[in-house]
PDB file of C-alpha atoms in Angstrom:
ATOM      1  CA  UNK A   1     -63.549 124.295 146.324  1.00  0.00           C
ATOM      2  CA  UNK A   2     -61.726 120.693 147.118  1.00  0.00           C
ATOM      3  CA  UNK A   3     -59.489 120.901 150.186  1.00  0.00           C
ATOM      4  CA  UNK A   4     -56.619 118.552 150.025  1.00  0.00           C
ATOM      5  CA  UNK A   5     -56.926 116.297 153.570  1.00  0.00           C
ATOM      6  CA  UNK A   6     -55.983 113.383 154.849  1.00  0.00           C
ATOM      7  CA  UNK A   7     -58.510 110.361 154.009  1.00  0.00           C
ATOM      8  CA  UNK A   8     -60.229 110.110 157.383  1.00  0.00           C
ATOM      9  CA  UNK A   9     -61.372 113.550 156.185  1.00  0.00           C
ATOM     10  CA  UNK A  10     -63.493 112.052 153.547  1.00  0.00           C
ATOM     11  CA  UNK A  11     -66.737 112.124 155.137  1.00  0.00           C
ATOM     12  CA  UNK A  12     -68.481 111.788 158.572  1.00  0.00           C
ATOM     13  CA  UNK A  13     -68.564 107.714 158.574  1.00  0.00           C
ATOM     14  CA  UNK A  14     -64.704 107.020 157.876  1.00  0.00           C
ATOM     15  CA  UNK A  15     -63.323 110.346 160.513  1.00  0.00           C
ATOM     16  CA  UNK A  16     -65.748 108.847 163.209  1.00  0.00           C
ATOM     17  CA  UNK A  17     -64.680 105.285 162.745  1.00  0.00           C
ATOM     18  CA  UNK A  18     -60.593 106.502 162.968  1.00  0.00           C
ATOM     19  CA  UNK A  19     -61.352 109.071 166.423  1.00  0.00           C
ATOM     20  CA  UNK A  20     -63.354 106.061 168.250  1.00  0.00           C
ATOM     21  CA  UNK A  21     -60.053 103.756 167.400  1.00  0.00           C
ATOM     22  CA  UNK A  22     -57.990 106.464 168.530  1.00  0.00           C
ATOM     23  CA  UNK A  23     -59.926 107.920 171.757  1.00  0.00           C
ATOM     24  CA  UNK A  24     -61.758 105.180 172.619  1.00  0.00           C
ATOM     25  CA  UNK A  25     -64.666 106.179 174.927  1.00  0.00           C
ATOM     26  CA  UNK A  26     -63.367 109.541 175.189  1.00  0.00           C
ATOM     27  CA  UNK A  27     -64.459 110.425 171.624  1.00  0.00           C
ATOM     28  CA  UNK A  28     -68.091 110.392 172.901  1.00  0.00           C
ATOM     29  CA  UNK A  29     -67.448 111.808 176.828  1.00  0.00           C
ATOM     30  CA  UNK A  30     -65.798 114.707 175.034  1.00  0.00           C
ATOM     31  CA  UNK A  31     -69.193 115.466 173.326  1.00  0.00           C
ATOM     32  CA  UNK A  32     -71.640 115.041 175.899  1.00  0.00           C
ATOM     33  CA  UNK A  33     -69.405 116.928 178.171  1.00  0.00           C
ATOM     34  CA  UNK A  34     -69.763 119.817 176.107  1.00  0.00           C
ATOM     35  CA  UNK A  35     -73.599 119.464 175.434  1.00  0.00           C
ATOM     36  CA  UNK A  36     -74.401 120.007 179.199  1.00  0.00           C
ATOM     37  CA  UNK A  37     -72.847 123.477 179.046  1.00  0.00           C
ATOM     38  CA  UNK A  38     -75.586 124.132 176.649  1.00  0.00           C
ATOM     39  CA  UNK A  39     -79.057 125.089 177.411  1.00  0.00           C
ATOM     40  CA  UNK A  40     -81.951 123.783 175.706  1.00  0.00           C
ATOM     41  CA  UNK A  41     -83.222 126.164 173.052  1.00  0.00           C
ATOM     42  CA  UNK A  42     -79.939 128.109 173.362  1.00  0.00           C
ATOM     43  CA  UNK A  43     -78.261 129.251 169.813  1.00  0.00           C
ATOM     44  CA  UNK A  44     -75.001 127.774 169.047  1.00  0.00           C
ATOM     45  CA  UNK A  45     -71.668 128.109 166.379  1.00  0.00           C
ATOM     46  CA  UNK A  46     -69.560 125.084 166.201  1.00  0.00           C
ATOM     47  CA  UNK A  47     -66.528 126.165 164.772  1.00  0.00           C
ATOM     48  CA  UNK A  48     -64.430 123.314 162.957  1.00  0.00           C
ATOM     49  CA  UNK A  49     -67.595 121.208 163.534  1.00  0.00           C
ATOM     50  CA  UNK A  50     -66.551 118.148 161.634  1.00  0.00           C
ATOM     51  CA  UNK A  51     -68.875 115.542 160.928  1.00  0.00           C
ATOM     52  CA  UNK A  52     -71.561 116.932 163.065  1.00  0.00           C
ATOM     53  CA  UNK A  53     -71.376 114.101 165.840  1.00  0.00           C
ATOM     54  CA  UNK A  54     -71.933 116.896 168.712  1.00  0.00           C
ATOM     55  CA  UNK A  55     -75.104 118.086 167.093  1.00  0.00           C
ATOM     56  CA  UNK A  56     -76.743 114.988 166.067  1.00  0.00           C
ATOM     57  CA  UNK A  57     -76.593 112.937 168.449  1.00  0.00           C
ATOM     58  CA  UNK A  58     -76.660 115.236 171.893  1.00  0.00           C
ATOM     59  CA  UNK A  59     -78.162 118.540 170.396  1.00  0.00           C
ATOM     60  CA  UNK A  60     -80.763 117.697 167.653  1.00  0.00           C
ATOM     61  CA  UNK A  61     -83.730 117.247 170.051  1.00  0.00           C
ATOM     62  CA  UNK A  62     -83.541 120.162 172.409  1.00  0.00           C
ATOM     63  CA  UNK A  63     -84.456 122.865 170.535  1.00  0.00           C
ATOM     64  CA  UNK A  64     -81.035 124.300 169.922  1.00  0.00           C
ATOM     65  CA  UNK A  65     -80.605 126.967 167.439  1.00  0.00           C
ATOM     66  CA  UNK A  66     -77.082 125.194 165.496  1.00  0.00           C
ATOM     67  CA  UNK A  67     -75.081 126.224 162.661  1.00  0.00           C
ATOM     68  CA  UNK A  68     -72.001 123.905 162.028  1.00  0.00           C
ATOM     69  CA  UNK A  69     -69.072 125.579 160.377  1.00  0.00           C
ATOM     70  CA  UNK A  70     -65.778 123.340 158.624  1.00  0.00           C
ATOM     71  CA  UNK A  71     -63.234 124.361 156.323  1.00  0.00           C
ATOM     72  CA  UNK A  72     -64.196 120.936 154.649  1.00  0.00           C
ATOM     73  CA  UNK A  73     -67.408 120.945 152.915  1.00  0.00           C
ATOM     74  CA  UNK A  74     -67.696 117.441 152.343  1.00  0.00           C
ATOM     75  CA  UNK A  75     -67.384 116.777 156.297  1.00  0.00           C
ATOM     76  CA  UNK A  76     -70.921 118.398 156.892  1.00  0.00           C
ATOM     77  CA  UNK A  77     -73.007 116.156 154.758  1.00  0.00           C
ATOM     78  CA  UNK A  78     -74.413 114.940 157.064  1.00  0.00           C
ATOM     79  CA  UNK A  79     -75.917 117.914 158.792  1.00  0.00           C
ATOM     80  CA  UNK A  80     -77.293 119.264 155.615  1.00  0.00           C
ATOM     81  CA  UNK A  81     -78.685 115.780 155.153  1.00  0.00           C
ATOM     82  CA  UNK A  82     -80.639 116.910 158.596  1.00  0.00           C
ATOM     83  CA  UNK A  83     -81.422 120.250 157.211  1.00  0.00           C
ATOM     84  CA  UNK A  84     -78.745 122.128 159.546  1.00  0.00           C
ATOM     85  CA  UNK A  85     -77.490 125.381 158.704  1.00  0.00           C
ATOM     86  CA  UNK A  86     -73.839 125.114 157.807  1.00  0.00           C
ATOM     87  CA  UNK A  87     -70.962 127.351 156.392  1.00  0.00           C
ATOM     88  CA  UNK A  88     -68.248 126.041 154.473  1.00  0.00           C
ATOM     89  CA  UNK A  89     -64.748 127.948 154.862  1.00  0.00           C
ATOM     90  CA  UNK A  90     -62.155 129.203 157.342  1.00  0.00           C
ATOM     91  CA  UNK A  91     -63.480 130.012 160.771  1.00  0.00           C
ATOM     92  CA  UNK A  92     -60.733 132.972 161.194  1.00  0.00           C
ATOM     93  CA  UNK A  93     -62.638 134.735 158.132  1.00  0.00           C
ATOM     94  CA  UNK A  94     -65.981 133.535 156.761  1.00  0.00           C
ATOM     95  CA  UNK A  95     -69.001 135.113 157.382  1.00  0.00           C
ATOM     96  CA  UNK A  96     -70.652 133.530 160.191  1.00  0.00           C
ATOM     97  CA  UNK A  97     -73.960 134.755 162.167  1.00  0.00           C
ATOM     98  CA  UNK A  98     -73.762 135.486 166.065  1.00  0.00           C
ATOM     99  CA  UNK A  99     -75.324 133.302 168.775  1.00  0.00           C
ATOM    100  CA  UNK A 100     -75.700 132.962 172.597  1.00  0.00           C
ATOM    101  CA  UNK A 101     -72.539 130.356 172.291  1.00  0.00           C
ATOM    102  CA  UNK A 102     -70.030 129.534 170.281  1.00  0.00           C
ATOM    103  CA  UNK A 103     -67.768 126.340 170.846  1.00  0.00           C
ATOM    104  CA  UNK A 104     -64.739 124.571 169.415  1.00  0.00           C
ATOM    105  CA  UNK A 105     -63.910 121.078 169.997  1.00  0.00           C
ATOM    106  CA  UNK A 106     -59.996 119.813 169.676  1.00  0.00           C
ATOM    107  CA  UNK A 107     -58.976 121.992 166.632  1.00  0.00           C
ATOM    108  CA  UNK A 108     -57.488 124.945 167.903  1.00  0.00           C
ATOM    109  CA  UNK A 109     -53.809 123.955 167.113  1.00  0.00           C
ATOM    110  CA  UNK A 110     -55.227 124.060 163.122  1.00  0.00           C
ATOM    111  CA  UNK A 111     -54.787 127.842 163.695  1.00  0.00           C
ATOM    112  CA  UNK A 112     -51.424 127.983 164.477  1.00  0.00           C
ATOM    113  CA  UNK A 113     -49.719 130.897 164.677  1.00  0.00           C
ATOM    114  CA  UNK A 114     -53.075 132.451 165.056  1.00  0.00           C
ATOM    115  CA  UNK A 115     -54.910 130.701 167.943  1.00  0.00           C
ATOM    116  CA  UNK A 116     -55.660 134.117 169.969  1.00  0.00           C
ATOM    117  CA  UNK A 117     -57.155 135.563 167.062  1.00  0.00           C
ATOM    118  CA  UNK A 118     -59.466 132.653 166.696  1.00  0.00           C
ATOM    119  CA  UNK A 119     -60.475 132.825 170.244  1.00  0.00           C
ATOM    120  CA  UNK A 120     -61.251 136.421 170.233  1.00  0.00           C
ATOM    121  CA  UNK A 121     -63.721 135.604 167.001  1.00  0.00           C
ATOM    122  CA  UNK A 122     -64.724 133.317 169.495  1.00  0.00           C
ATOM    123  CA  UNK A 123     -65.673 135.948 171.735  1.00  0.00           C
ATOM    124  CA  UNK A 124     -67.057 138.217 169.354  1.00  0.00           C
ATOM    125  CA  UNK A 125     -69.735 135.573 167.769  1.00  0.00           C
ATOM    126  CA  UNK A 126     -70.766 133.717 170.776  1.00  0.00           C
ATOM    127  CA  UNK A 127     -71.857 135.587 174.306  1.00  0.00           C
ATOM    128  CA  UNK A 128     -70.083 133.105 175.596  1.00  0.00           C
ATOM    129  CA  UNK A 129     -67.442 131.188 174.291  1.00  0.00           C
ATOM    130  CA  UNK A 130     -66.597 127.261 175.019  1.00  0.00           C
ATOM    131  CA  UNK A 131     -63.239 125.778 173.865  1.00  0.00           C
ATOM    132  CA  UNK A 132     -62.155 121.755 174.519  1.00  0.00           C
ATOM    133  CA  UNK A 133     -58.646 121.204 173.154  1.00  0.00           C
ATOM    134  CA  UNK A 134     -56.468 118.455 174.089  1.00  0.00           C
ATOM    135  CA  UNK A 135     -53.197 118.814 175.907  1.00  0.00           C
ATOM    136  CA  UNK A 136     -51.845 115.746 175.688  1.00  0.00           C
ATOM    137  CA  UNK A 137     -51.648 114.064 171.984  1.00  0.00           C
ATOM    138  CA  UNK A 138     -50.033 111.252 169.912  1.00  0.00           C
ATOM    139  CA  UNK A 139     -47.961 114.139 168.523  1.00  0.00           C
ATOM    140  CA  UNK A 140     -45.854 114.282 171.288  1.00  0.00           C
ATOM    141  CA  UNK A 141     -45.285 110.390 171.752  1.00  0.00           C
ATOM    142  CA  UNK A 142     -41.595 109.644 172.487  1.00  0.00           C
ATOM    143  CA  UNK A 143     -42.327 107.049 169.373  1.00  0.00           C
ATOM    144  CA  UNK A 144     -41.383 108.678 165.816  1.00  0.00           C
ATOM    145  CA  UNK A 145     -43.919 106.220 164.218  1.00  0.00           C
ATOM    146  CA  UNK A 146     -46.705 107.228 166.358  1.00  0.00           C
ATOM    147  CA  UNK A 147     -45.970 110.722 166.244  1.00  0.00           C
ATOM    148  CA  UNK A 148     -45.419 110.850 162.510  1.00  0.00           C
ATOM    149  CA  UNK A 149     -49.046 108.511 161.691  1.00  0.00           C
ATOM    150  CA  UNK A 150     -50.859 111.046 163.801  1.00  0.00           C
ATOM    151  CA  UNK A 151     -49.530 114.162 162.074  1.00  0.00           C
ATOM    152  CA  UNK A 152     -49.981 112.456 158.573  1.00  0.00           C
ATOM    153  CA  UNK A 153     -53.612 111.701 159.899  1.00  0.00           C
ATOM    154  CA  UNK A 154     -54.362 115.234 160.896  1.00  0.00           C
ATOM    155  CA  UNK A 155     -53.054 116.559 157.782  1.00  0.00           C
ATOM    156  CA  UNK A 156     -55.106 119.399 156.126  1.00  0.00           C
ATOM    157  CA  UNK A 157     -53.244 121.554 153.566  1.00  0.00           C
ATOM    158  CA  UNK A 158     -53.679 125.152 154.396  1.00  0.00           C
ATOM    159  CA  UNK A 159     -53.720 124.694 158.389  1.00  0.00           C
ATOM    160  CA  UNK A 160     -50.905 123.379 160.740  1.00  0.00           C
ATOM    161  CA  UNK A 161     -51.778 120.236 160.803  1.00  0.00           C
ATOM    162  CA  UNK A 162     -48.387 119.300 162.277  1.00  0.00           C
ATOM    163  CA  UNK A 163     -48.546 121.651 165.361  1.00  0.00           C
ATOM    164  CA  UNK A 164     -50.379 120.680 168.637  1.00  0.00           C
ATOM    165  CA  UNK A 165     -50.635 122.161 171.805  1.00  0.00           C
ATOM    166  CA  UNK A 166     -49.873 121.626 175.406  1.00  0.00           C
ATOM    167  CA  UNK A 167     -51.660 122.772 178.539  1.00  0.00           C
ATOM    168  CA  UNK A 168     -48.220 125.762 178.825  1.00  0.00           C
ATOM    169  CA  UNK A 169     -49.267 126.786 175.474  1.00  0.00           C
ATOM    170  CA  UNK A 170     -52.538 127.044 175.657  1.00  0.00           C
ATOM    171  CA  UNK A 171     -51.943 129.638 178.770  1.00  0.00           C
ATOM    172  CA  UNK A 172     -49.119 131.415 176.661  1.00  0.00           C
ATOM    173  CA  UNK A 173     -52.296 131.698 173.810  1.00  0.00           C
ATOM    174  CA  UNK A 174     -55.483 132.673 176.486  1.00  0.00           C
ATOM    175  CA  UNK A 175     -52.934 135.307 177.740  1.00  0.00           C
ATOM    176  CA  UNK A 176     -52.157 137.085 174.203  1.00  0.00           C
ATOM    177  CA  UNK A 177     -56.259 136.817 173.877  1.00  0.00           C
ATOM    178  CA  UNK A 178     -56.588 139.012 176.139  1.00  0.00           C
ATOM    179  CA  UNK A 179     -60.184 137.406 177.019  1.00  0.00           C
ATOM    180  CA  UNK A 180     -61.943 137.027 180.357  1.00  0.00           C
ATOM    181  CA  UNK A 181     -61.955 133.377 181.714  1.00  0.00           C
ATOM    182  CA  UNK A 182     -64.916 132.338 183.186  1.00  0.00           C
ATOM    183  CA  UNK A 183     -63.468 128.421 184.254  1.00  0.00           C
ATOM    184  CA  UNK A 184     -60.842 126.378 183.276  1.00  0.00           C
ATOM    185  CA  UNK A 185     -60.324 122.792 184.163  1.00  0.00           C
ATOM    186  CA  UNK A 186     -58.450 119.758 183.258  1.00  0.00           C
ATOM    187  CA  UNK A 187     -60.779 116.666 181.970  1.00  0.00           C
ATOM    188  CA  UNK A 188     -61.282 113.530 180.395  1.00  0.00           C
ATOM    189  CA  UNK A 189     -58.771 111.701 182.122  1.00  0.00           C
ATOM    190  CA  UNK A 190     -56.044 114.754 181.593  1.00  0.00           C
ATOM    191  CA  UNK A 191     -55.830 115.113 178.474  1.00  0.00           C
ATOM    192  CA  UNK A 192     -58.310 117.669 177.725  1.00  0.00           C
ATOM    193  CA  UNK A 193     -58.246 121.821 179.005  1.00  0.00           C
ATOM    194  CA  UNK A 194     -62.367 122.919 179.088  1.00  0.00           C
ATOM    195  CA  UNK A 195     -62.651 126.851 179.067  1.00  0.00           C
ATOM    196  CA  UNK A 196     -65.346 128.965 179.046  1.00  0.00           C
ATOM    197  CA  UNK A 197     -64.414 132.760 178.368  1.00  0.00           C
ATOM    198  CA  UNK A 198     -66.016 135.917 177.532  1.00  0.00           C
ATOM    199  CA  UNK A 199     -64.767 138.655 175.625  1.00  0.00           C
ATOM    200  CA  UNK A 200     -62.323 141.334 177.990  1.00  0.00           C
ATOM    201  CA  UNK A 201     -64.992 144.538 178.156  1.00  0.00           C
ATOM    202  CA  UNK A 202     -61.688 146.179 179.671  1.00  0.00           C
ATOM    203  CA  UNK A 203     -59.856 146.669 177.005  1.00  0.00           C
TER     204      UNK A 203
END
């Protein structure tokens, strides 16, 4: 099924050409941040996984059990081009197998209203659990232009495209979770929350 998106959305070559304009040397820091978390031979879920950047170039040669999952089939070409297991749908609802983590990189305000209910999926197919979401985005420049190009850019029909999240938020959304944090931290220059987390065995 075709998924109406913006064009960066495409494929992997035109999204990762528009995120390195946009975040500079922060589009790769945000990916090799996450691979260290990871153990070699480890099994991961990438949720909204994109154009498979994270596995491919930090991932592929360490043994690392990986399926990639995106609403937008056309975005993992190039993993199944690699031979990587890879589900196309909604991460809230599609069948997806369990593994020792599973990790989402800068899409959790797609699920809006619903963000704690993606995080305790989160919880339930990964051990652990590793979220990087920004805090601070174009969304919320003071410019109308800037603001408006980034939503537009963003745009895929079916998710909130237009909503982002800031760091009071995202504590307003790990508290209705109800999961077990295991650290939190502000990186990448600010703009960025990493959290690990667990699912609550206490409730």
């Amino acid at each position: 099924m075709t998924v109406l998106a913006s064009p960066i959305y495409l494929g992997p070559l035109p999204y990762r050409i528009t995120m390195r304009l946009l975040y500079g040397r922060n589009y790769v820091k945000r990916y090799r941040l996450v691979s260290r978390l990871l153990p070699d031979k480890c099994s991961v879920v990438e949720l909204c996984c994109g154009c498979g950047y994270l596995y491919e170039k930090f991932l592929a040669t360490r043994g690392i059990r990986y399926v990639g999952v995106d609403m937008l089939e056309r975005m993992l070409k190039k993993l199944k081009s690699m031979g990587v297991k890879t589900v196309a749908g909604d991460a809230l609802f599609v069948e997806i197998e369990k593994a020792d983590y599973c990790i989402m990189l800068g899409s959790l305000y797609h699920f809006f209203p619903k963000e704690d209910l993606l995080l305790q999926r989160m919880t339930r197919l990964g051990q652990k659990a590793i979220l990087l979401e920004p805090i601070i985005n174009y969304t919320h420049s003071s410019n109308f232009l800037i603001a408006y190009i980034s939503r537009i850019l963003s745009y895929i029909k079916g998710t909130s495209s237009s909503e982002r999240i800031n760091s009071e938020m995202l504590d307003v959304i790990l508290m209705r979770a109800g999961v077990t944090v295991l650290l939190d931290k502000v990186v990448l220059d600010g703009f960025y929350r990493l959290i690990i987390f667990q699912k609550n065995n206490h409730t």
